Short mmCIF file of C-alpha atoms in Angstrom, two decimals:
data_model
loop_
_atom_site.label_atom_id
_atom_site.label_comp_id
_atom_site.label_asym_id
_atom_site.label_seq_id
_atom_site.Cartn_x
_atom_site.Cartn_y
_atom_site.Cartn_z
CA MET A 1 -26.69 4.71 -0.39
CA ARG A 2 -27.72 2.50 2.54
CA VAL A 3 -25.20 1.71 5.27
CA ARG A 4 -24.59 -2.01 5.74
CA LYS A 5 -24.94 -2.28 9.51
CA GLU A 6 -23.92 -5.94 9.51
CA LEU A 7 -20.43 -4.83 8.41
CA PHE A 8 -20.24 -1.32 9.85
CA VAL A 9 -21.10 -2.12 13.47
CA PRO A 10 -18.84 -5.19 14.02
CA THR A 11 -15.86 -3.49 12.36
CA LEU A 12 -16.25 -0.36 14.45
CA CYS A 13 -16.54 -2.46 17.61
CA ILE A 14 -13.36 -4.39 16.75
CA LEU A 15 -11.43 -1.15 16.21
CA ILE A 16 -12.71 0.33 19.48
CA ALA A 17 -11.65 -2.86 21.28
CA ILE A 18 -8.16 -2.67 19.77
CA ILE A 19 -7.81 0.99 20.80
CA ALA A 20 -8.93 0.12 24.33
CA ILE A 21 -6.44 -2.75 24.64
CA VAL A 22 -3.62 -0.61 23.26
CA ALA A 23 -4.40 2.17 25.73
CA VAL A 24 -4.95 -0.05 28.77
CA ASN A 25 -2.54 -2.96 28.39
CA LEU A 26 -0.03 -2.36 25.63
CA GLU A 27 2.47 -4.93 26.91
CA LEU A 28 -0.08 -7.75 26.75
CA LEU A 29 -0.98 -6.80 23.18
CA GLN A 30 2.68 -6.41 22.20
CA ASP A 31 3.73 -9.82 23.52
CA THR A 32 0.69 -11.65 22.16
CA ILE A 33 0.77 -10.09 18.71
CA ASP A 34 4.55 -10.47 18.42
CA SER A 35 4.24 -14.18 19.21
CA ILE A 36 1.52 -14.69 16.61
CA TYR A 37 3.36 -12.57 14.06
CA ASN A 38 6.68 -14.41 14.54
CA ALA A 39 4.88 -17.74 14.19
CA CYS A 40 3.24 -16.59 10.95
CA ILE A 41 6.45 -15.24 9.48
CA SER A 42 8.59 -18.22 10.57
CA GLY A 43 6.13 -20.88 9.50
CA PHE A 44 4.50 -19.34 6.44
CA GLY A 45 7.16 -17.17 4.82
CA TRP A 46 7.17 -19.66 1.95
CA LEU A 47 3.45 -19.03 1.46
CA PHE A 48 3.99 -15.29 1.02
CA LEU A 49 6.67 -16.02 -1.58
CA THR A 50 4.48 -18.52 -3.42
CA VAL A 51 1.40 -16.30 -3.56
CA ASP A 52 3.51 -13.32 -4.62
CA ILE A 53 4.91 -15.29 -7.56
CA CYS A 54 1.38 -16.37 -8.50
CA CYS A 55 0.21 -12.75 -8.38
CA LEU A 56 3.07 -11.63 -10.63
CA VAL A 57 2.42 -14.34 -13.22
CA PHE A 58 -1.32 -13.66 -13.03
CA ALA A 59 -0.83 -9.90 -13.45
CA LEU A 60 1.27 -10.49 -16.56
CA TRP A 61 -1.42 -12.81 -17.91
CA LEU A 62 -4.04 -10.12 -17.35
CA MET A 63 -1.86 -7.56 -19.12
CA PHE A 64 -1.04 -9.69 -22.16
CA GLY A 65 -3.62 -12.51 -22.16
CA ARG A 66 -6.86 -13.01 -24.08
CA TYR A 67 -8.92 -10.86 -21.69
CA ARG A 68 -6.57 -7.87 -21.72
CA ASN A 69 -8.98 -5.70 -23.73
CA VAL A 70 -11.98 -6.29 -21.47
CA ARG A 71 -13.17 -2.87 -20.30
CA LEU A 72 -14.45 -2.40 -16.77
CA GLY A 73 -17.99 -1.15 -17.27
CA GLY A 74 -18.41 -2.29 -20.88
CA GLU A 75 -17.11 -1.13 -24.23
CA ASP A 76 -19.02 2.15 -24.20
CA CYS A 77 -17.77 3.19 -20.76
CA LYS A 78 -15.25 6.01 -20.55
CA PRO A 79 -12.67 6.59 -17.77
CA ARG A 80 -13.62 9.12 -15.09
CA PHE A 81 -10.06 10.37 -14.56
CA ASN A 82 -7.22 11.20 -16.91
CA THR A 83 -4.28 8.80 -16.86
CA LEU A 84 -1.90 10.98 -14.80
CA ALA A 85 -4.48 11.68 -12.08
CA TRP A 86 -5.55 8.03 -12.07
CA ALA A 87 -1.98 6.69 -11.73
CA GLY A 88 -1.13 9.39 -9.17
CA MET A 89 -4.00 8.39 -6.89
CA MET A 90 -2.97 4.71 -6.98
CA PHE A 91 0.65 5.63 -6.29
CA THR A 92 0.05 7.99 -3.36
CA THR A 93 -2.55 5.74 -1.73
CA SER A 94 -0.25 2.76 -1.39
CA CYS A 95 3.15 4.38 -0.89
CA GLY A 96 2.44 6.91 1.82
CA ALA A 97 5.10 8.44 4.04
CA TRP A 98 7.08 5.23 4.30
CA LEU A 99 8.23 5.51 0.67
CA VAL A 100 9.95 8.80 1.51
CA VAL A 101 11.54 7.47 4.70
CA TYR A 102 12.63 4.14 3.21
CA GLY A 103 13.53 5.83 -0.06
CA PHE A 104 16.44 7.29 1.91
CA LEU A 105 17.11 4.31 4.18
CA GLU A 106 16.10 1.07 2.41
CA PRO A 107 19.35 0.56 0.41
CA SER A 108 21.44 1.20 3.53
CA TYR A 109 19.25 -1.14 5.59
CA CYS A 110 19.59 -3.93 3.02
CA MET A 111 23.34 -3.58 2.59
CA SER A 112 23.83 -3.86 6.36
CA GLN A 113 21.82 -7.09 6.65
CA ASP A 114 22.85 -10.65 5.94
CA ALA A 115 21.23 -10.74 2.52
CA PHE A 116 22.14 -13.76 0.46
CA LEU A 117 24.01 -11.90 -2.29
CA VAL A 118 25.89 -9.22 -0.34
CA GLY A 119 29.62 -9.85 -0.27
CA ASP A 120 32.51 -8.36 1.66
CA SER A 121 33.14 -5.54 -0.80
CA THR A 122 31.61 -2.19 0.20
CA SER A 123 30.82 -1.27 -3.39
CA ARG A 124 29.20 -4.68 -3.93
CA ALA A 125 27.13 -4.18 -0.78
CA TYR A 126 25.93 -0.81 -2.05
CA GLU A 127 24.94 -2.35 -5.40
CA TYR A 128 23.00 -5.21 -3.88
CA GLY A 129 21.46 -2.97 -1.26
CA GLN A 130 19.96 -0.92 -4.09
CA MET A 131 18.94 -4.06 -5.93
CA TYR A 132 17.04 -5.33 -2.89
CA ALA A 133 15.35 -1.94 -2.46
CA HIS A 134 14.19 -2.10 -6.07
CA PHE A 135 12.95 -5.66 -5.49
CA HIS A 136 10.95 -4.82 -2.35
CA TRP A 137 9.39 -1.77 -4.03
CA GLY A 138 9.10 -3.16 -7.55
CA PHE A 139 6.70 -5.21 -9.62
CA ASN A 140 6.82 -8.09 -7.10
CA ALA A 141 5.13 -5.69 -4.69
CA TRP A 142 2.64 -3.96 -6.98
CA CYS A 143 1.51 -7.20 -8.65
CA ILE A 144 -0.32 -8.13 -5.43
CA TYR A 145 -2.87 -5.37 -6.09
CA VAL A 146 -3.66 -6.32 -9.69
CA PRO A 147 -5.91 -9.40 -9.26
CA ILE A 148 -8.03 -7.86 -6.49
CA SER A 149 -8.49 -4.59 -8.43
CA VAL A 150 -9.68 -6.44 -11.53
CA ALA A 151 -11.89 -8.79 -9.49
CA ILE A 152 -13.73 -6.01 -7.66
CA GLY A 153 -13.89 -3.74 -10.71
CA TYR A 154 -15.31 -6.47 -12.94
CA ALA A 155 -17.83 -7.61 -10.32
CA LEU A 156 -18.87 -4.03 -9.63
CA TYR A 157 -19.14 -2.64 -13.15
CA ASN A 158 -19.63 -5.64 -15.45
CA LEU A 159 -21.63 -7.96 -13.20
CA LYS A 160 -23.41 -5.07 -11.44
CA ALA A 161 -22.52 -6.10 -7.89
CA LYS A 162 -24.15 -3.95 -5.25
CA ASN A 163 -21.13 -3.95 -2.95
CA ALA A 164 -17.57 -2.74 -3.51
CA THR A 165 -15.99 -5.39 -1.32
CA VAL A 166 -13.43 -8.16 -1.43
CA GLY A 167 -16.36 -10.54 -0.90
CA ALA A 168 -17.84 -9.41 -4.21
CA GLY A 169 -14.51 -10.19 -5.85
CA ILE A 170 -14.54 -13.82 -4.67
CA GLN A 171 -18.26 -14.49 -5.01
CA ALA A 172 -17.75 -16.37 -8.27
CA ILE A 173 -16.17 -19.26 -6.32
CA THR A 174 -18.04 -18.88 -3.02
CA ASN A 175 -21.59 -19.00 -4.35
CA ARG A 176 -22.40 -22.39 -2.86
CA LYS A 177 -24.00 -23.13 0.49
CA GLY A 178 -22.11 -21.44 3.30
CA GLY A 179 -20.24 -19.17 0.91
CA LYS A 180 -21.86 -16.03 2.26
CA TYR A 181 -20.29 -16.68 5.67
CA VAL A 182 -16.87 -16.91 4.07
CA ARG A 183 -17.49 -13.62 2.26
CA TYR A 184 -18.71 -11.99 5.45
CA ALA A 185 -15.57 -13.00 7.37
CA VAL A 186 -13.37 -11.85 4.50
CA ASN A 187 -15.17 -8.50 4.35
CA VAL A 188 -14.76 -7.82 8.07
CA ILE A 189 -11.04 -8.63 7.88
CA ALA A 190 -10.72 -6.48 4.75
CA ILE A 191 -12.41 -3.43 6.30
CA CYS A 192 -10.30 -3.72 9.45
CA SER A 193 -7.13 -3.99 7.35
CA ALA A 194 -8.16 -0.94 5.29
CA ILE A 195 -8.49 1.06 8.51
CA LEU A 196 -5.33 -0.29 10.15
CA ALA A 197 -3.07 -0.20 7.06
CA PRO A 198 -2.34 3.56 7.34
CA VAL A 199 -0.84 2.86 10.78
CA ILE A 200 2.20 1.49 8.93
CA SER A 201 2.72 4.88 7.28
CA ILE A 202 1.81 6.79 10.43
CA GLY A 203 4.20 4.81 12.61
CA THR A 204 6.99 5.38 10.08
CA GLY A 205 6.27 8.99 9.12
CA MET A 206 5.21 10.57 12.42
CA PRO A 207 8.62 10.34 14.18
CA VAL A 208 10.27 11.95 11.15
CA LEU A 209 7.61 14.68 11.07
CA ALA A 210 8.20 15.38 14.77
CA GLU A 211 11.96 15.61 14.25
CA LEU A 212 11.51 17.93 11.27
CA PHE A 213 9.25 20.22 13.32
CA ARG A 214 11.67 20.18 16.24
CA ASN A 215 14.68 21.03 14.09
CA LEU A 216 12.90 23.75 12.14
CA LEU A 217 11.60 25.41 15.31
CA GLY A 218 14.74 24.78 17.36
CA LEU A 219 12.89 22.95 20.14
CA SER A 220 14.35 20.44 22.59
CA PRO A 221 13.25 16.77 22.69
CA GLU A 222 11.07 17.41 25.75
CA TYR A 223 8.52 19.06 23.45
CA ASN A 224 8.04 15.93 21.34
CA GLY A 225 4.66 15.13 22.91
CA SER A 226 3.29 18.60 22.20
CA ILE A 227 4.73 18.53 18.69
CA GLN A 228 3.00 15.21 17.93
CA ILE A 229 -0.33 16.59 19.13
CA ALA A 230 0.10 19.69 16.94
CA ILE A 231 1.00 17.49 13.96
CA LEU A 232 -2.06 15.30 14.50
CA VAL A 233 -4.33 18.36 14.66
CA ILE A 234 -2.97 19.85 11.41
CA TRP A 235 -2.88 16.47 9.71
CA ALA A 236 -6.44 15.64 10.78
CA ALA A 237 -7.66 18.99 9.46
CA ILE A 238 -6.13 18.22 6.05
CA PHE A 239 -7.54 14.73 5.58
CA LEU A 240 -10.90 15.45 7.20
CA SER A 241 -11.37 18.33 4.74
CA SER A 242 -10.38 16.08 1.86
CA ALA A 243 -12.68 13.32 3.09
CA TYR A 244 -15.54 15.82 3.21
CA LEU A 245 -14.88 16.96 -0.37
CA GLY A 246 -14.82 13.37 -1.68
CA LEU A 247 -12.99 11.52 -4.43
CA ARG A 248 -12.78 14.03 -7.25
CA LYS A 249 -12.46 17.32 -5.32
CA GLY A 250 -10.62 15.91 -2.32
CA ILE A 251 -8.42 12.85 -2.91
CA GLN A 252 -7.66 13.64 -6.57
CA ARG A 253 -6.53 17.20 -5.89
CA LEU A 254 -4.52 16.21 -2.83
CA SER A 255 -2.88 13.42 -4.82
CA ASN A 256 -2.06 15.73 -7.76
CA VAL A 257 -0.34 18.23 -5.46
CA ASN A 258 1.53 15.45 -3.72
CA VAL A 259 2.83 13.88 -6.93
CA VAL A 260 4.08 17.21 -8.31
CA ILE A 261 5.89 18.22 -5.11
CA ALA A 262 7.30 14.76 -4.41
CA PHE A 263 8.73 14.18 -7.88
CA ALA A 264 10.11 17.72 -8.06
CA PHE A 265 11.85 17.00 -4.75
CA MET A 266 13.25 13.75 -6.14
CA PHE A 267 14.52 15.59 -9.23
CA ILE A 268 16.40 18.08 -7.05
CA PHE A 269 18.17 15.20 -5.31
CA ALA A 270 18.98 13.75 -8.72
CA LEU A 271 20.66 17.03 -9.62
CA LEU A 272 22.61 17.00 -6.34
CA ILE A 273 23.93 13.51 -7.12
CA GLY A 274 24.38 14.13 -10.84
CA LEU A 275 22.00 12.80 -13.49
CA THR A 276 24.67 10.61 -15.08
CA GLN A 277 25.36 8.95 -11.72
CA VAL A 278 21.63 8.37 -11.17
CA PHE A 279 21.21 6.76 -14.59
CA ALA A 280 24.33 4.62 -14.08
CA THR A 281 23.19 3.31 -10.71
CA GLU A 282 19.64 2.72 -11.91
CA ILE A 283 20.62 0.71 -14.97
CA ASN A 284 22.96 -1.30 -12.74
CA SER A 285 20.27 -1.90 -10.10
CA VAL A 286 17.65 -2.93 -12.63
CA GLY A 287 20.16 -5.20 -14.37
CA LEU A 288 21.05 -6.94 -11.11
CA LEU A 289 17.36 -7.27 -10.27
CA LEU A 290 16.51 -8.90 -13.60
CA GLU A 291 19.56 -11.17 -13.34
CA ASN A 292 18.53 -12.41 -9.90
CA ILE A 293 14.74 -12.02 -9.98
CA LEU A 294 13.98 -15.75 -9.80
CA ARG A 295 16.39 -16.25 -6.91
CA LEU A 296 15.06 -13.21 -5.04
CA SER A 297 11.44 -14.25 -5.56
CA THR A 298 11.99 -17.78 -4.24
CA TYR A 299 14.71 -17.24 -1.59
CA ALA A 300 13.43 -18.72 1.68
CA ASP A 301 16.75 -19.39 3.50
CA PRO A 302 15.56 -22.86 4.66
CA TYR A 303 18.87 -23.82 6.33
CA GLY A 304 19.65 -20.48 7.95
CA GLU A 305 18.07 -18.28 10.57
CA GLY A 306 16.32 -16.19 7.94
CA SER A 307 16.63 -12.98 9.97
CA PHE A 308 16.89 -10.79 6.88
CA LEU A 309 13.88 -12.37 5.23
CA LYS A 310 11.74 -12.20 8.38
CA GLY A 311 12.61 -8.58 8.94
CA TRP A 312 12.33 -7.48 5.33
CA THR A 313 11.05 -9.57 2.42
CA PHE A 314 8.44 -11.57 4.36
CA SER A 315 7.37 -8.49 6.32
CA TYR A 316 7.05 -6.46 3.13
CA TRP A 317 4.89 -9.09 1.45
CA ALA A 318 2.73 -9.38 4.58
CA CYS A 319 2.34 -5.60 4.57
CA TYR A 320 1.36 -5.51 0.90
CA PHE A 321 -1.27 -8.19 1.46
CA VAL A 322 -2.68 -6.07 4.31
CA TYR A 323 -2.89 -3.14 1.88
CA MET A 324 -4.53 -5.40 -0.73
CA PRO A 325 -8.20 -4.73 0.21
CA LEU A 326 -7.56 -0.98 0.42
CA MET A 327 -5.84 -0.86 -2.95
CA GLY A 328 -8.27 -3.29 -4.57
CA VAL A 329 -11.40 -1.31 -3.72
CA PHE A 330 -9.79 2.07 -4.31
CA THR A 331 -8.29 1.11 -7.68
CA ALA A 332 -11.56 -0.47 -8.78
CA LYS A 333 -13.53 2.66 -7.84
CA ILE A 334 -11.26 4.94 -9.90
CA SER A 335 -10.78 2.53 -12.83
CA LYS A 336 -14.27 2.34 -14.32
CA GLY A 337 -13.84 2.63 -18.09
CA ARG A 338 -10.27 1.28 -18.05
CA ARG A 339 -9.29 -1.92 -19.83
CA ILE A 340 -7.87 -4.75 -17.76
CA LYS A 341 -4.47 -4.33 -19.40
CA GLU A 342 -4.46 -0.66 -18.37
CA VAL A 343 -5.15 -1.52 -14.74
CA ALA A 344 -2.37 -4.13 -14.77
CA PHE A 345 0.06 -1.79 -16.53
CA GLY A 346 -0.75 1.14 -14.22
CA LEU A 347 -0.07 -0.82 -11.06
CA LEU A 348 2.69 -3.09 -12.31
CA VAL A 349 4.72 -0.62 -14.37
CA ILE A 350 3.82 3.02 -13.66
CA CYS A 351 3.71 2.66 -9.87
CA THR A 352 6.86 0.53 -9.86
CA LEU A 353 8.74 3.20 -11.82
CA GLY A 354 7.57 5.83 -9.33
CA CYS A 355 9.08 3.85 -6.45
CA TRP A 356 12.29 3.21 -8.36
CA VAL A 357 12.71 6.95 -8.94
CA ALA A 358 12.57 7.44 -5.16
CA MET A 359 15.17 4.72 -4.58
CA GLY A 360 17.36 6.07 -7.39
CA THR A 361 17.36 9.64 -6.03
CA PHE A 362 16.84 9.58 -2.25
CA GLY A 363 18.58 6.22 -1.84
CA ASN A 364 21.56 7.13 -4.00
CA TYR A 365 22.02 10.44 -2.20
CA ALA A 366 22.17 8.61 1.13
CA ILE A 367 24.64 6.07 -0.28
CA GLU A 368 26.86 8.87 -1.65
CA LEU A 369 26.98 10.50 1.79
CA ASP A 370 27.69 7.19 3.51
CA ASN A 371 30.37 6.24 1.01
CA ALA A 372 32.07 9.63 1.40
CA GLY A 373 32.06 9.29 5.18
CA ALA A 374 29.87 12.37 5.65
CA ILE A 375 27.48 10.42 7.89
CA ASP A 376 27.36 6.90 9.28
CA ILE A 377 23.83 5.76 8.44
CA ALA A 378 24.43 2.29 9.87
CA SER A 379 25.01 3.75 13.34
CA TYR A 380 21.54 5.35 13.29
CA LEU A 381 19.88 2.21 11.99
CA ALA A 382 21.60 0.03 14.58
CA VAL A 383 19.71 1.81 17.36
CA GLY A 384 16.45 2.12 15.40
CA ASP A 385 16.73 5.89 14.94
CA GLU A 386 15.22 6.20 11.47
CA ALA A 387 14.11 9.77 12.07
CA GLY A 388 17.61 10.78 13.15
CA ALA A 389 19.08 9.17 10.04
CA VAL A 390 16.72 11.06 7.72
CA ILE A 391 17.42 14.37 9.51
CA ALA A 392 21.17 13.73 9.24
CA ILE A 393 20.85 13.06 5.50
CA ILE A 394 18.77 16.21 4.91
CA GLY A 395 21.27 18.14 7.03
CA GLN A 396 23.92 17.53 4.34
CA THR A 397 21.92 19.30 1.61
CA PRO A 398 22.91 22.83 0.47
CA LEU A 399 19.86 24.43 2.16
CA PRO A 400 18.96 22.01 4.96
CA HIS A 401 16.13 24.05 6.51
CA VAL A 402 14.48 24.60 3.14
CA PHE A 403 14.77 20.90 2.34
CA MET A 404 13.38 20.00 5.76
CA ALA A 405 10.39 22.27 5.21
CA VAL A 406 9.65 20.73 1.81
CA LEU A 407 10.04 17.21 3.18
CA LEU A 408 7.67 18.09 6.01
CA VAL A 409 5.00 19.20 3.51
CA ILE A 410 5.46 16.03 1.43
CA LEU A 411 5.12 13.77 4.47
CA PHE A 412 2.03 15.66 5.63
CA ILE A 413 0.30 15.26 2.28
CA PHE A 414 1.40 11.63 1.84
CA LEU A 415 -0.06 10.74 5.24
CA ALA A 416 -3.24 12.69 4.55
CA THR A 417 -3.73 11.06 1.14
CA THR A 418 -3.26 7.54 2.50
CA VAL A 419 -5.64 8.06 5.41
CA ASP A 420 -8.16 9.86 3.21
CA SER A 421 -8.16 6.96 0.74
CA SER A 422 -8.47 4.50 3.60
CA ALA A 423 -11.54 6.31 4.98
CA PHE A 424 -13.02 6.47 1.47
CA VAL A 425 -12.55 2.72 0.96
CA ALA A 426 -13.92 1.79 4.39
CA ALA A 427 -16.99 3.89 3.68
CA GLU A 428 -17.49 2.34 0.23
CA MET A 429 -17.20 -1.17 1.63
CA THR A 430 -19.86 -0.51 4.26
CA VAL A 431 -22.62 0.80 1.96
CA ILE A 432 -24.83 -0.62 -0.78
CA GLN A 433 -23.54 0.79 -4.05
CA SER A 434 -25.67 3.16 -6.12
CA GLU A 435 -26.17 2.77 -9.86
CA ASN A 436 -25.03 6.38 -10.27
CA GLU A 437 -21.28 6.14 -10.96
CA GLU A 438 -20.66 9.65 -9.61
CA SER A 439 -22.16 8.86 -6.21
CA SER A 440 -20.04 7.96 -3.21
CA ALA A 441 -20.65 6.90 0.36
CA PRO A 442 -22.24 9.57 2.59
CA ARG A 443 -19.91 12.31 3.78
CA TRP A 444 -20.68 11.63 7.42
CA LEU A 445 -19.54 8.02 6.98
CA ARG A 446 -16.27 9.02 5.30
CA ILE A 447 -15.61 11.58 8.04
CA LEU A 448 -16.46 9.06 10.76
CA TRP A 449 -13.94 6.54 9.43
CA ALA A 450 -11.34 9.29 8.98
CA ALA A 451 -11.92 10.44 12.56
CA ALA A 452 -11.62 6.83 13.77
CA ILE A 453 -8.21 6.56 12.09
CA ALA A 454 -7.12 9.85 13.68
CA VAL A 455 -8.19 8.72 17.16
CA PHE A 456 -6.50 5.37 16.63
CA ALA A 457 -3.28 7.06 15.48
CA PHE A 458 -3.31 9.40 18.47
CA ALA A 459 -3.84 6.52 20.92
CA ILE A 460 -1.04 4.32 19.63
CA LEU A 461 1.43 7.21 19.38
CA GLN A 462 0.76 8.35 22.94
CA VAL A 463 1.42 4.90 24.39
CA GLY A 464 4.17 4.00 21.95
CA GLY A 465 2.17 1.19 20.42
CA ALA A 466 3.02 1.71 16.73
CA THR A 467 5.24 -1.39 16.72
CA ALA A 468 2.51 -3.55 18.24
CA VAL A 469 -0.13 -2.41 15.79
CA ARG A 470 2.29 -2.79 12.88
CA SER A 471 2.82 -6.42 13.92
CA LEU A 472 -0.96 -6.80 14.15
CA CYS A 473 -1.31 -5.48 10.61
CA TYR A 474 1.36 -7.83 9.31
CA THR A 475 -0.29 -10.79 11.03
CA ALA A 476 -3.48 -10.08 9.07
CA GLY A 477 -1.41 -10.55 5.91
CA LEU A 478 -1.49 -14.35 6.24
CA PRO A 479 -5.26 -14.88 5.81
CA LEU A 480 -5.32 -12.17 3.15
CA ALA A 481 -2.59 -13.99 1.21
CA ILE A 482 -4.93 -16.99 1.11
CA VAL A 483 -7.75 -14.67 -0.01
CA ALA A 484 -5.49 -13.51 -2.86
CA ILE A 485 -5.47 -17.09 -4.19
CA LEU A 486 -9.27 -17.17 -4.11
CA VAL A 487 -9.36 -13.83 -5.91
CA MET A 488 -7.24 -15.10 -8.80
CA ILE A 489 -9.41 -18.19 -9.24
CA SER A 490 -12.52 -16.00 -9.07
CA VAL A 491 -11.22 -13.64 -11.75
CA VAL A 492 -10.63 -16.54 -14.12
CA LYS A 493 -14.11 -17.89 -13.50
CA MET A 494 -15.73 -14.47 -13.99
CA LEU A 495 -13.86 -13.77 -17.21
CA ARG A 496 -14.48 -17.23 -18.64
CA GLY A 497 -18.15 -16.91 -17.76
CA SER A 498 -18.30 -13.55 -19.53
CA THR A 499 -19.23 -15.22 -22.79
CA LYS A 500 -22.23 -16.90 -21.24
CA LYS A 501 -25.60 -15.24 -21.11
CA LYS A 502 -25.83 -15.40 -17.32
CA ALA A 503 -23.22 -15.19 -14.57
CA ALA A 504 -25.04 -17.87 -12.51
CA LEU A 505 -23.98 -16.39 -9.20
CA GLU A 506 -25.99 -16.87 -6.03
CA PRO A 507 -27.56 -13.56 -4.96
CA ASP A 508 -27.54 -12.84 -1.24
CA GLU A 509 -27.56 -9.91 1.13
CA THR A 510 -23.83 -10.08 1.74
CA ASP A 511 -22.37 -9.40 -1.69
CA SER A 512 -25.21 -9.58 -4.16
CA ILE A 513 -24.56 -9.84 -7.87
CA PRO A 514 -27.80 -10.05 -9.87
CA GLN A 515 -28.41 -13.53 -11.13
CA ASP A 516 -29.33 -12.29 -14.58
CA SER A 517 -26.29 -10.07 -14.99
CA SER A 518 -24.74 -10.27 -18.40
CA ALA A 519 -21.03 -9.74 -18.78
CA ASP A 520 -19.88 -7.29 -21.36
CA ALA A 521 -16.40 -8.57 -21.94
CA SER A 522 -15.62 -8.69 -25.61
CA SER A 523 -11.91 -8.89 -26.20
#
């Protein structure tokens, strides 16, 4: 595979510039990015809601519509991975460490905010806190990844595109004069977002990892800096090794281990709560979600301050749009041989259920402790001490040190899997694709991107810039939300053109799809 220098070099330069600014003048970056981010969220929250609804409707159309049986790669193509491994890789790539942290804290966060349905009753607040957690981590979230995954997968395997990029996914509607410049800009933004997206997980998971290490080793807070460095070294060794091994031997195996340990851990918490209680709360939460789904999906608080929406729903949607290029390319690369309905079902249903299990076990355990007065989670959240809240919750388990050790392993692997997948995607987007389906980007390129993420993570943690970079990531969600609209239109055009003899797409050096490509899309 040949490296695409026109994408590789500018993206690397942009990341180096961001690292330099973070290290040299964090306050300037923080103030500037916060201002841009607040303007985006305040002025365009409605856009995130609108595009999210469109993605959900579009994902359902792909799952049940006339093109549902189209197979990525043609009718004779077989899937590379079994269903469990395939779904597990999608799940662990997107969720990362923040699912574990917010699995415990999200319901409590939501019940303490001025959400539109929360009343004065404590039990009602608990119920709607769980409902909101299920909404933010449910099919309204995962639907965002469906159109882009189908667009890139279809362009790559059915139209024989030479590049696994977001630009290839929108080429069907940007094949006129000047379209290649649009695709180029989109691709640079997409690669940067794929590299920066893991910062969201790192910024959330690293403080908890440090606290777990400190409590297990009995160290005082003054050792936090040394602990973070040790964590970064161990963590880098894990994902650099996985990046070297590649997709099948690296990411797949790491993901399989992660899924087994994580869901076993969730099951133990279900036993601590009581399975009947878990089922009761879950059926209640899902029922409330379905009852209020239209209101939740369109709630923009136009006459209020909208503090809850800005801090949660809008921020979540912005975050998911930032993850969109990463998930689109990664899902497409592992979904060759899958039918469109399988891709939609895997993301929309299987991954949603995985998140709901976390909310139903971790979240319910935290609520039970809070309701019993064992700990006051709100007091931790009021001062932004998420790590302290998680440690306090784990401290109430029968074997706290054992549970802390297991949680530490899960967070390590979650972070490694997310970063590994990010490096894999960045490498795939910056090379010309080979016709050999088993081939991947060069190892040195995957390792370089993985190392870049590690250096970036180290820099922002040392100067306390995780919040600034998280705001930067969320700000990138606005242009990517607009790209999501283009993606959906492009998918329709590609699928409708599948019955024609030629795709009639303009070939160029940016995202070339052969002009004589035939589409194998019998339904």
